[in-house]
Amino acid sequence: MPGVVTLRAEALSKAFGARSALRDVSFELTSGERVAVIGPNGAGKTTLLSLLAGLQRATGGSVSLPPEQIGWVPQQAAVYKRLSVRENLRLFARLERVDDPDAAVDRALELTGLADRAKDELSTLSGGNQQRVNIAIGLLADPPVLLLDEPSSSLDPRQRAILWEFIDGLADAGTAVMFATHEIDEAQRHADRILVLADGELIFTGTADELHAAGGGDPDLVVAFVSLLEAQGH
Amino acid sequence: MRWLLLKDLQILRRSPLLVGLLIVYPVVISLLIGFALSRGPDKPKVAFVNEVPEAEQTISVSGDRVDIAGYSDRLFERVDPVPASSREEALKMVEDGEVLGALVIPEDSARKLQRAVALGGSADKPTVEVIYNASGPLQGQLVQSLVDSTLAEANAAIGEKITQIAAGYLNILLRGGSFSLFGQDFDILGLQDTEKILGQQAADLPQGSAQRAQLERIERFARLAVENLGFSDEILSSISSPIEVKQTPVGGSASTSLASFAVAASVVFSLMFVCVLLAAGMLALEREEHAYGRLVRGLVSRGKLLVEKVLLAAACALPVGLVMLVVVALLADLDWGGAPKWVVGVLAAGLAFGALGVAIGAVAREVRAASLLAFGLSLPIAFLALVPAGTVADALYEVIRVVSAAFPFKPALNAMDAALNDNGDLWPPIAHLLALTVAYVALARIALRRFG
Ligand SMILES: Nc1ncnc2c1ncn2[C@@H]1O[C@H](COP(=O)(O)OP(=O)(O)O)[C@@H](O)[C@H]1O
Ligand SMILES: [Mg+2]
């Protein structure tokens, strides 16, 4: 998929005191591309996404795109339970200073299929629908890049199917989508490219097929992934 | 920031339980405070000077000995007496706040009391002196009510004693009996028997004789005396307050009465709970709903987020404080002319309590922990601020003063007292509150570093 580069990260590093959570991570995202960030728990996936989103300040390195142009969907739904779906969206549209808040809200409701639940208070929605609102908020400013931190972790299989269909649609429309996950088959099925993080280091960048090869060619990608980690000393 | 503020108000509107609690709780607390204030702390320290010479410590009431010290013992059941050697020393102790007040029994009081209760009486009643610190309404009121009630008791007890003894004499006068004086026994006839004897004597005399007419006159007098002396128990018991009290306030001029001070304290208590809980809770809620990360990535700066919560607290303080004051003003006589000052006081208190709240919320990070910490911190601070000088040791009181100055309760109380009761200057406590607001927001900002 020959897209244009929309985001370039160079030598991103983050340390918490003496402990280094991310070391010299560099990569590019192109428009319409779906990129999975995989790695064991504590590998630095959330840290990488929050540096890109401007949530935390990097200790070193640079990101070519300012945080305002990056949509961010945190792992836990960041929504106000006492407000309705529309009120949540309108609040964040106003805080994001989008040109036409009401139009942006309608578009996000449409995109996420929430139009008929717009008046419902968040506390009355299922976990899956709360996650949809969470994603809708990330889309309000119509960003060229959307980051999602383990977006499927709280969803049942049917809701996951809807989620991936939605993400595929976004990428088809030109958005660069980057998602963190620790489920390798999700990465295999829904990502065009995979970044593997281990102990804060980027140890692999490439397609699922290339990951197979790098991991000793085992037909099971999970086995290949584990042997790659072991080969790298993790 | 405007949108965040609206959002928070909207959330509050939809949490009737929380809002109900925020309203009910201060009311309950205010009632408790009012109750506690009207009771006063246990056993305050009172200096005691007894200038009466040893030999005059007991007086005699018609032959019965009455021990004056026995009456001061009653007072000491309720205070912690600190002996002082002279009136001057006691005065200094009150001025320095070492004691809450002083009771001085002058040198001539036993003699005067003796004269006042002697048959025949004397207009020159003994006067005991009460010296109290008038710089705080709690102190003055406390000592006053204490001394008033104790002296009333002492007066009643002495009066009762006199009545008892006098009534005994009257009984003898009426019904006759034996009576001892200077070791000798006397047999007294009594008016009733006198009347009877006279009646018999008169009946024996011939009708129309001059002697019989005279005896009948005496008999009529005796009957009249018998009938009327029957009431004299009541007349005697109306003898009251053989002791008078002279009150000497020290320091402080026109001090606030306890009632209006309690109004200020109740309002400040309510403001404290509403504002501290609200600011702490709503800040922690941003984190609990995971919205904090979303907000601080460029949408709202951390500083602005804190300021928003402080403003929210102040905005809620205004209706709560003013409604309380208007209700009080309608029930009691508050000067409506001070209303603009009320607004200033309530707002400044709301800001400072809100700032304390965000600091608590930033440190506690979770709504429940924040509420707990808000309660746990506010209550003792408020009670500390209400400790009157003289009820604790000097060094401890100094510590309490410093601690109180570091929290908004005491300055808020001073501000409301100034605004409501025209007691002192309004602006120093307002400046104090604003300084605390800035300090606590700065503290909260530091605590936010590990918030997200
Ligand atoms: N705020 C923080 N303070 C200290 N250490 C942190 C902080 N956030 C993350 N870390 C550490 O950084 C490393 C990477 O964490 P994270 O990015 O959350 O991993 P992942 O999302 O891949 O599970 C972990 O070792 C974690 O303990
Ligand atoms: Mg993570």
XYZ file of C-alpha atoms and ligand atoms in Angstrom:
714
model
C 0.000 0.000 0.000
C 1.935 3.004 -1.219
C 0.745 5.693 1.240
C 2.361 8.948 2.234
C 4.327 9.109 5.465
C 2.063 10.877 8.010
C 4.113 10.342 11.152
C 7.794 9.805 11.734
C 9.188 8.936 15.181
C 12.899 9.115 15.737
C 14.932 7.650 18.588
C 12.080 7.979 21.076
C 13.187 7.288 24.647
C 11.451 7.452 27.978
C 12.910 6.902 31.421
C 11.093 6.881 34.738
C 13.852 7.919 37.079
C 16.673 5.424 36.659
C 14.420 2.910 34.939
C 14.244 3.047 31.172
C 10.813 2.187 29.737
C 11.602 2.893 26.066
C 14.937 3.127 24.246
C 15.636 4.646 20.824
C 12.450 3.611 19.074
C 12.185 4.829 15.448
C 9.473 4.085 12.859
C 7.155 5.626 10.283
C 3.408 5.497 9.754
C 1.883 5.970 6.318
C -1.668 6.965 5.538
C -4.215 4.125 5.377
C -1.809 1.753 7.110
C -2.712 -0.509 10.043
C 0.218 -1.084 12.371
C 0.178 -3.407 15.394
C 2.511 -2.881 18.336
C 2.977 -6.207 20.100
C 5.063 -7.313 23.021
C 4.752 -8.876 26.454
C 3.248 -6.938 29.368
C 5.569 -4.170 30.478
C 7.319 -4.052 27.090
C 6.562 -0.338 26.672
C 3.532 -0.368 24.335
C 1.437 2.035 26.410
C 4.460 4.234 27.005
C 5.142 4.466 23.261
C 1.534 5.411 22.444
C 1.343 7.997 25.228
C 4.540 9.654 24.041
C 3.044 9.959 20.558
C -0.247 11.246 21.989
C 1.533 13.924 24.006
C 0.377 12.444 27.296
C 3.905 12.136 28.572
C 7.017 13.987 27.580
C 9.762 11.923 25.928
C 13.192 11.908 27.570
C 14.737 11.845 24.100
C 13.887 11.710 20.393
C 11.210 13.393 18.321
C 7.789 12.906 16.698
C 7.028 14.666 13.408
C 3.316 15.201 14.126
C 2.011 17.411 16.996
C -0.299 15.632 19.487
C -3.287 17.744 18.417
C -3.256 15.960 15.069
C -3.185 12.522 16.616
C -6.315 10.768 17.823
C -5.823 8.753 21.000
C -8.008 6.012 22.449
C -6.831 4.960 25.920
C -7.096 1.367 27.079
C -9.768 2.157 29.663
C -12.747 4.112 28.363
C -12.087 7.750 29.286
C -15.677 8.913 29.474
C -17.941 10.590 32.022
C -20.426 7.990 33.220
C -22.971 10.586 34.313
C -23.136 12.300 30.940
C -24.959 11.081 27.859
C -23.107 9.878 24.756
C -23.741 13.165 22.981
C -22.771 15.256 26.008
C -19.476 13.386 26.309
C -18.703 13.904 22.641
C -19.762 17.553 22.650
C -17.619 18.300 25.702
C -14.489 16.873 24.101
C -15.288 18.464 20.724
C -15.414 21.841 22.467
C -12.243 21.164 24.434
C -10.512 20.092 21.204
C -11.723 23.372 19.687
C -12.958 21.672 16.525
C -14.513 24.151 14.085
C -18.070 22.847 14.196
C -18.551 20.806 17.380
C -22.079 19.647 16.594
C -21.135 18.468 13.087
C -18.078 16.655 14.488
C -20.255 14.957 17.113
C -22.783 13.817 14.484
C -19.991 12.475 12.268
C -18.371 10.550 15.141
C -21.775 9.150 16.197
C -22.366 8.043 12.612
C -18.907 6.497 12.235
C -19.205 4.447 15.411
C -22.855 3.499 14.909
C -23.946 5.222 18.114
C -26.482 7.647 16.655
C -29.461 5.842 18.230
C -27.799 5.756 21.676
C -26.829 9.459 21.636
C -29.168 10.431 24.486
C -28.256 7.518 26.775
C -26.185 8.090 29.885
C -22.828 6.298 29.629
C -23.431 4.346 32.835
C -26.319 2.553 31.097
C -24.184 1.369 28.140
C -22.450 -1.995 27.828
C -18.656 -2.175 28.006
C -18.525 -2.594 24.236
C -20.609 0.503 23.603
C -18.598 2.509 26.132
C -15.492 1.509 24.194
C -17.190 2.751 21.019
C -17.780 6.131 22.642
C -14.136 6.058 23.742
C -13.102 5.565 20.118
C -15.606 8.151 18.870
C -13.973 10.761 21.127
C -10.598 9.909 19.563
C -12.061 10.584 16.124
C -13.700 13.952 16.862
C -10.921 16.083 15.410
C -10.778 13.861 12.310
C -7.082 13.090 12.901
C -4.806 11.625 10.188
C -3.382 9.196 12.762
C -5.388 7.185 15.320
C -3.702 5.396 18.231
C -5.588 2.675 20.131
C -4.203 1.038 23.280
C -5.361 -2.603 23.475
C -8.752 -1.664 22.024
C -10.212 -5.178 22.086
C -9.194 -6.221 25.572
C -12.576 -5.508 27.201
C -14.745 -6.773 24.336
C -16.550 -10.044 23.655
C -15.929 -11.827 20.296
C -18.942 -10.262 18.566
C -17.934 -6.759 19.707
C -14.363 -7.456 18.563
C -15.593 -8.321 15.108
C -17.453 -4.991 14.938
C -14.351 -3.159 16.201
C -12.013 -4.616 13.574
C -14.492 -4.014 10.826
C -14.647 -0.404 11.945
C -10.832 -0.067 12.081
C -10.468 -1.605 8.638
C -12.971 0.942 7.363
C -11.046 3.838 8.897
C -7.782 2.681 7.292
C -9.520 2.249 3.946
C -10.599 5.882 4.264
C -6.933 6.916 4.677
C -6.364 7.124 8.423
C -3.102 5.658 9.715
C -4.155 3.340 12.562
C -1.706 2.120 15.171
C -2.904 -0.270 17.867
C -1.200 -1.978 20.760
C -2.091 -5.557 21.575
C -0.586 -8.571 23.251
C -2.632 -10.975 21.136
C -0.484 -12.022 18.231
C -3.223 -13.464 16.032
C -5.040 -10.095 16.179
C -1.893 -8.493 14.835
C -1.587 -11.183 12.195
C -5.157 -10.716 10.983
C -5.682 -6.969 11.239
C -2.292 -5.311 10.783
C -0.415 -4.491 7.619
C 2.759 -4.154 9.630
C 3.922 -5.317 13.074
C 6.314 -3.633 15.537
C 7.654 -5.895 18.261
C 8.666 -4.246 21.527
C 10.567 -6.070 24.263
C 11.877 -4.409 27.412
C 11.538 -0.996 25.815
C 13.431 -1.872 22.672
C 12.039 -2.186 19.162
C 13.347 -5.619 18.109
C 11.389 -6.155 14.915
C 9.517 -4.206 12.230
C 7.787 -5.943 9.294
C 4.828 -7.965 8.043
C 3.425 -11.084 9.708
C 5.189 -13.228 7.107
C 8.509 -11.536 7.843
C 7.890 -12.154 11.575
C 7.421 -15.879 10.809
C 10.755 -15.944 9.049
C 12.561 -13.963 11.740
C 11.230 -16.366 14.392
C 12.715 -19.466 12.759
C 9.888 -20.113 10.300
C 7.497 -21.909 12.671
C 3.996 -21.992 11.111
C 2.517 -20.907 14.484
C 3.200 -17.165 14.734
C 3.060 -17.288 18.556
C 5.865 -19.869 18.577
C 7.830 -17.803 16.076
C 7.300 -14.674 18.196
C 8.511 -16.375 21.393
C 11.621 -17.785 19.694
C 12.350 -14.301 18.293
C 12.195 -12.876 21.826
C 14.449 -15.662 23.099
C 16.919 -15.209 20.262
C 17.161 -11.522 21.188
C 17.828 -12.419 24.825
C 14.408 -11.425 26.240
C -12.253 25.579 31.252
C -15.785 26.965 30.973
C -16.930 23.686 29.387
C -15.281 21.617 32.086
C -16.995 23.712 34.748
C -20.359 23.222 33.054
C -19.661 19.515 32.763
C -18.931 19.247 36.498
C -22.091 21.123 37.413
C -24.037 18.812 35.114
C -22.529 15.754 36.778
C -23.411 17.174 40.197
C -26.957 17.864 39.106
C -27.288 14.222 38.170
C -25.895 12.949 41.460
C -28.702 13.787 43.891
C -27.340 11.417 46.506
C -23.952 13.099 46.528
C -25.436 16.584 46.570
C -27.906 15.574 49.276
C -25.055 14.268 51.344
C -23.059 17.431 50.766
C -25.989 19.471 52.073
C -27.213 17.210 54.858
C -23.775 16.556 56.260
C -22.864 20.203 56.925
C -26.255 20.779 58.533
C -25.730 17.841 60.878
C -22.199 18.963 61.608
C -23.385 22.516 62.243
C -25.929 21.270 64.736
C -23.262 19.225 66.477
C -20.951 22.213 66.546
C -23.668 24.426 67.932
C -24.273 21.834 70.621
C -20.573 21.465 71.393
C -20.082 25.237 71.498
C -23.005 25.818 73.808
C -21.662 23.168 76.191
C -18.083 24.305 76.084
C -15.065 22.138 76.790
C -14.760 20.206 80.038
C -13.019 21.715 83.029
C -11.460 24.929 81.775
C -8.573 26.374 83.781
C -9.628 29.155 86.109
C -7.306 31.026 88.439
C -8.565 31.283 91.981
C -7.577 33.941 94.505
C -8.941 33.713 98.010
C -7.991 36.874 99.957
C -10.202 36.076 102.912
C -8.105 35.678 106.126
C -7.880 32.149 107.498
C -9.804 33.036 110.620
C -12.782 34.307 108.631
C -13.150 31.296 106.347
C -16.333 30.289 108.126
C -19.133 32.632 108.965
C -21.862 32.141 111.439
C -25.469 32.385 110.474
C -27.504 32.768 113.630
C -25.242 30.458 115.541
C -24.796 27.894 112.704
C -21.336 27.788 111.060
C -21.230 28.035 107.274
C -17.983 27.208 105.516
C -17.300 29.580 102.628
C -14.718 27.228 101.164
C -17.474 24.662 100.858
C -19.100 26.865 98.244
C -15.950 27.393 96.234
C -15.568 23.612 96.159
C -18.762 23.481 94.156
C -17.199 25.728 91.550
C -14.094 23.568 91.454
C -16.096 20.546 90.513
C -16.501 22.150 87.118
C -13.188 23.888 86.520
C -9.564 23.087 86.917
C -8.526 25.616 89.575
C -5.118 27.239 89.366
C -4.236 28.885 92.689
C -2.978 32.465 92.376
C -1.484 34.494 95.179
C -2.954 37.879 94.305
C -5.449 39.604 92.098
C -2.569 41.038 90.019
C -1.128 37.607 89.358
C -4.555 36.278 88.350
C -5.071 39.250 86.018
C -1.762 38.539 84.309
C -2.591 34.852 83.912
C -5.840 35.780 82.165
C -4.110 38.307 79.919
C -1.478 35.762 78.906
C -4.115 33.186 78.113
C -2.741 30.806 80.717
C -6.188 30.514 82.191
C -9.622 31.125 80.782
C -10.668 33.366 83.628
C -10.108 34.129 87.283
C -12.273 34.216 90.360
C -11.223 36.659 93.069
C -12.774 36.545 96.517
C -11.830 39.856 98.177
C -10.502 40.064 101.699
C -13.620 41.677 103.191
C -16.175 39.330 101.654
C -16.591 37.034 104.657
C -17.216 39.972 106.943
C -19.695 41.478 104.511
C -21.483 38.194 104.050
C -21.684 37.782 107.809
C -23.321 41.188 108.068
C -25.620 40.600 105.117
C -27.061 37.408 106.550
C -27.299 38.626 110.156
C -30.789 39.344 111.422
C -31.404 42.892 110.406
C -29.277 42.503 107.286
C -27.013 44.972 105.522
C -27.281 46.556 102.104
C -23.540 46.253 101.543
C -23.346 42.790 99.955
C -20.046 40.956 99.478
C -18.798 41.107 95.887
C -16.644 38.460 94.233
C -14.809 39.410 91.065
C -14.717 37.400 87.841
C -11.941 38.260 85.401
C -12.168 36.732 81.956
C -10.454 36.971 78.606
C -12.767 38.765 76.215
C -10.610 38.376 73.118
C -12.596 35.371 71.920
C -16.329 34.883 72.226
C -15.899 31.304 73.370
C -13.734 32.227 76.325
C -15.888 35.026 77.704
C -19.110 33.140 77.297
C -17.665 30.018 78.816
C -16.418 31.680 81.988
C -19.493 33.845 82.314
C -21.967 31.029 82.102
C -19.835 28.899 84.374
C -19.522 31.549 87.043
C -23.140 32.629 86.691
C -24.456 29.159 87.285
C -22.067 28.401 90.117
C -22.752 31.649 91.953
C -26.459 31.218 91.465
C -26.055 27.875 93.149
C -23.954 29.285 95.955
C -26.445 32.085 96.485
C -29.316 29.684 96.502
C -27.520 27.427 98.974
C -26.674 30.269 101.361
C -30.150 31.711 100.991
C -31.665 28.321 101.719
C -29.575 27.976 104.845
C -30.736 31.334 106.111
C -34.321 30.504 105.306
C -34.060 27.217 107.155
C -32.701 28.813 110.288
C -35.118 31.726 110.238
C -38.017 29.426 109.555
C -37.011 27.436 112.640
C -37.242 30.571 114.773
C -40.592 31.466 113.264
C -41.904 28.044 114.001
C -40.968 28.478 117.634
C -42.610 31.892 117.634
C -45.749 30.396 116.159
C -46.106 27.074 117.905
C -43.776 27.469 120.862
C -40.940 25.115 121.871
C -37.505 25.156 123.345
C -34.657 27.259 122.086
C -31.059 27.418 123.219
C -28.875 30.479 123.269
C -25.467 30.861 124.921
C -25.818 27.405 126.459
C -29.097 28.177 128.174
C -32.432 26.620 127.325
C -35.516 28.793 127.077
C -39.059 27.641 126.831
C -41.047 29.786 124.452
C -44.822 29.896 124.663
C -45.671 30.490 121.004
C -48.344 32.708 119.511
C -50.917 29.944 118.931
C -50.928 28.944 122.564
C -50.884 32.601 123.586
C -54.053 33.160 121.560
C -55.726 30.129 123.172
C -54.782 31.146 126.730
C -55.879 34.700 126.100
C -59.222 33.506 124.741
C -59.884 31.395 127.834
C -58.829 34.249 130.096
C -61.120 36.688 128.302
C -64.074 34.280 128.524
C -63.648 34.091 132.308
C -63.945 37.859 132.658
C -67.379 39.484 132.934
C -69.019 40.653 129.725
C -68.354 44.383 129.088
C -65.477 44.710 131.540
C -62.591 46.931 130.409
C -60.035 44.164 131.127
C -61.933 41.701 128.895
C -61.988 44.218 126.048
C -58.213 44.705 126.322
C -57.548 40.950 126.420
C -59.742 40.495 123.368
C -57.677 43.118 121.531
C -54.485 41.200 122.336
C -56.153 37.936 121.276
C -57.121 39.457 117.920
C -53.558 40.594 117.420
C -52.219 37.109 118.209
C -54.669 35.520 115.735
C -53.710 37.949 113.036
C -50.025 37.281 113.721
C -50.575 33.502 113.599
C -52.437 33.759 110.325
C -49.905 36.011 108.668
C -46.682 34.503 109.905
C -47.826 31.290 108.246
C -46.847 32.913 104.936
C -43.446 33.980 106.056
C -41.637 30.832 104.825
C -42.306 32.016 101.323
C -41.366 35.564 102.116
C -38.084 34.396 103.548
C -37.242 32.206 100.600
C -37.423 35.257 98.409
C -34.243 36.442 100.084
C -31.837 35.876 97.238
C -28.357 36.559 95.978
C -26.523 37.471 99.129
C -23.375 37.550 96.922
C -22.853 39.926 94.013
C -20.493 39.498 91.063
C -18.338 42.116 89.460
C -17.157 41.142 85.948
C -13.868 42.359 84.576
C -13.210 41.605 80.891
C -9.554 41.626 79.867
C -8.302 42.337 76.339
C -10.591 42.497 73.305
C -13.372 45.025 73.228
C -16.855 44.487 71.890
C -16.540 40.789 71.387
C -18.964 38.679 69.424
C -21.625 36.909 71.395
C -21.508 33.159 71.332
C -24.713 32.895 69.309
C -23.466 34.972 66.386
C -20.064 33.353 66.640
C -21.773 29.980 66.347
C -23.499 31.216 63.175
C -20.123 32.091 61.662
C -18.659 28.763 62.780
C -21.562 26.772 61.334
C -21.337 28.558 58.000
C -17.582 28.019 57.802
C -18.015 24.363 58.720
C -20.536 23.851 55.962
C -18.370 25.673 53.447
C -15.394 23.583 54.457
C -17.193 20.309 53.875
C -18.873 21.297 50.653
C -15.765 22.843 49.102
C -13.065 20.456 50.275
C -15.097 17.366 49.413
C -16.272 18.747 46.105
C -12.878 19.883 44.867
C -11.098 16.755 46.103
C -13.786 14.432 44.782
C -14.249 16.046 41.388
C -10.494 16.132 40.747
C -10.100 12.492 41.737
C -13.125 11.682 39.568
C -11.272 12.948 36.476
C -8.684 10.289 37.139
C -11.157 7.600 38.109
C -13.075 8.115 34.862
C -9.716 8.008 33.039
C -10.504 11.388 31.518
C -7.477 13.027 33.128
C -5.069 11.710 30.473
C -7.339 12.878 27.718
C -7.672 16.341 29.237
C -4.029 17.071 29.912
C -2.797 16.036 26.461
C -3.174 19.565 25.200
C -6.873 20.135 25.928
C -6.499 21.709 29.371
C -3.296 22.418 31.223
C -2.866 20.778 34.606
C -2.857 24.186 36.293
C -6.108 25.189 34.602
C -7.711 21.918 35.583
C -6.895 22.686 39.231
C -8.168 26.247 38.932
C -11.382 24.926 37.383
C -12.017 22.655 40.380
C -11.278 25.487 42.811
C -13.731 27.739 40.967
C -16.292 24.944 41.009
C -15.934 24.734 44.785
C -16.270 28.503 45.183
C -19.279 28.538 42.852
C -20.993 25.932 45.030
C -19.902 27.690 48.230
C -21.851 30.783 47.259
C -25.372 29.269 47.260
C -24.648 27.037 50.272
C -23.157 29.858 52.363
C -25.633 32.506 51.344
C -28.696 30.308 51.814
C -27.498 29.481 55.330
C -26.887 33.148 56.087
C -30.204 34.306 54.666
C -32.037 31.722 56.755
C -30.140 32.834 59.854
C -30.737 36.491 59.011
C -34.465 35.830 58.734
C -34.567 33.995 62.060
C -32.114 36.038 64.083
C -31.060 39.637 63.833
C -28.191 39.697 61.360
C -27.374 43.062 59.906
C -28.390 42.909 56.230
C -26.083 45.840 55.543
C -23.153 43.459 55.789
C -24.398 41.295 52.903
C -21.709 42.396 50.404
C -19.113 41.414 53.006
C -20.796 38.027 53.410
C -20.346 37.390 49.707
C -16.669 38.343 49.885
C -16.118 36.148 52.941
C -17.968 33.145 51.508
C -16.156 33.401 48.162
C -12.701 33.714 49.703
C -13.426 30.811 52.042
C -14.759 28.785 49.091
C -11.576 29.397 47.101
C -9.263 28.464 49.965
C -11.241 25.340 50.909
C -11.423 24.395 47.233
C -7.651 24.752 46.954
C -7.176 22.547 50.018
C -9.575 20.135 48.313
C -7.603 19.887 45.061
C -4.413 19.327 47.039
C -6.142 16.478 48.877
C -7.592 15.110 45.631
C -4.213 15.253 43.879
C -2.498 13.413 46.711
C -5.240 10.821 47.307
C -5.947 10.252 43.566
C -9.075 8.178 44.167
C -12.500 9.529 45.016
C -12.972 7.363 48.089
C -9.495 7.936 49.429
C -9.897 11.652 48.719
C -13.186 11.853 50.614
C -11.701 9.971 53.520
C -8.643 12.180 53.602
C -10.814 15.293 53.290
C -12.850 14.255 56.321
C -9.877 13.019 58.261
C -7.997 16.253 57.792
C -10.777 18.841 57.960
C -12.432 17.781 61.187
C -9.375 17.905 63.464
C -8.197 21.141 61.868
C -11.551 22.745 62.502
C -11.703 21.544 66.081
C -8.141 22.725 66.671
C -9.090 26.157 65.388
C -11.921 26.280 67.912
C -9.749 25.483 70.939
C -9.942 28.558 73.178
C -6.789 30.037 74.649
C -6.262 28.942 78.226
C -7.813 25.505 77.891
C -4.490 23.885 76.983
C -0.858 24.393 77.882
C 0.916 27.462 76.458
C 3.362 25.622 74.213
C 0.608 23.422 72.828
C -1.540 26.463 72.141
C 1.305 28.001 70.135
C 1.513 24.832 68.035
C -2.243 24.907 67.527
C -2.057 28.531 66.370
C 0.619 27.760 63.811
C -1.225 24.687 62.526
C -4.488 26.630 62.343
C -2.837 29.376 60.319
C -1.646 26.834 57.739
C -5.216 25.718 57.012
C -8.146 27.793 55.801
C -10.559 27.114 58.673
C -9.313 29.694 61.160
C -8.903 32.569 58.688
C -12.282 31.683 57.170
C -13.794 31.817 60.631
C -12.165 35.194 61.277
C -13.374 36.488 57.917
C -16.952 35.330 58.487
C -16.878 36.683 62.041
C -15.739 40.041 60.673
C -18.316 39.979 57.880
C -21.232 38.870 60.030
C -20.548 40.436 63.381
C -18.410 43.399 62.442
C -15.819 41.922 64.758
C -12.384 42.981 63.523
C -11.063 43.863 60.098
C -12.304 41.783 57.149
C -9.316 42.202 54.845
C -6.429 40.530 56.739
C -8.237 37.156 56.920
C -9.287 37.549 53.255
C -5.650 38.108 52.264
C -4.701 35.096 54.390
C -7.292 32.960 52.582
C -6.107 34.061 49.141
C -2.493 33.309 50.084
C -3.544 29.838 51.239
C -5.441 29.361 47.962
C -2.299 30.035 45.941
C -0.188 27.843 48.224
C -2.539 24.861 48.063
C -2.991 25.071 44.299
C 0.816 25.078 43.978
C 0.991 22.048 46.284
C -1.667 20.285 44.242
C 0.234 21.041 41.039
C 3.315 19.318 42.471
C 1.217 16.334 43.599
C -0.253 16.042 40.069
C 3.148 14.865 38.808
C 2.326 11.382 39.938
C -1.410 11.649 39.293
C -1.876 10.300 35.755
N 4.423 6.259 35.376
C 5.356 5.295 35.430
N 6.311 5.340 36.381
C 7.264 4.389 36.463
N 7.364 3.368 35.634
C 6.446 3.245 34.648
C 5.393 4.213 34.504
N 4.634 3.854 33.442
C 5.176 2.713 32.959
N 6.267 2.368 33.666
C 7.135 1.206 33.414
O 7.504 1.248 32.084
C 7.504 -0.072 31.534
C 6.596 -0.120 30.316
O 5.254 0.000 30.730
P 4.029 0.019 29.692
O 4.371 0.987 28.606
O 2.784 0.274 30.465
O 4.035 -1.471 29.165
P 2.922 -2.228 28.276
O 1.884 -1.249 27.902
O 3.705 -2.757 27.136
O 2.417 -3.334 29.140
C 7.037 -1.006 32.629
O 8.178 -1.597 33.208
C 6.364 -0.107 33.607
O 6.537 -0.598 34.901
Mg -0.204 -1.240 28.284
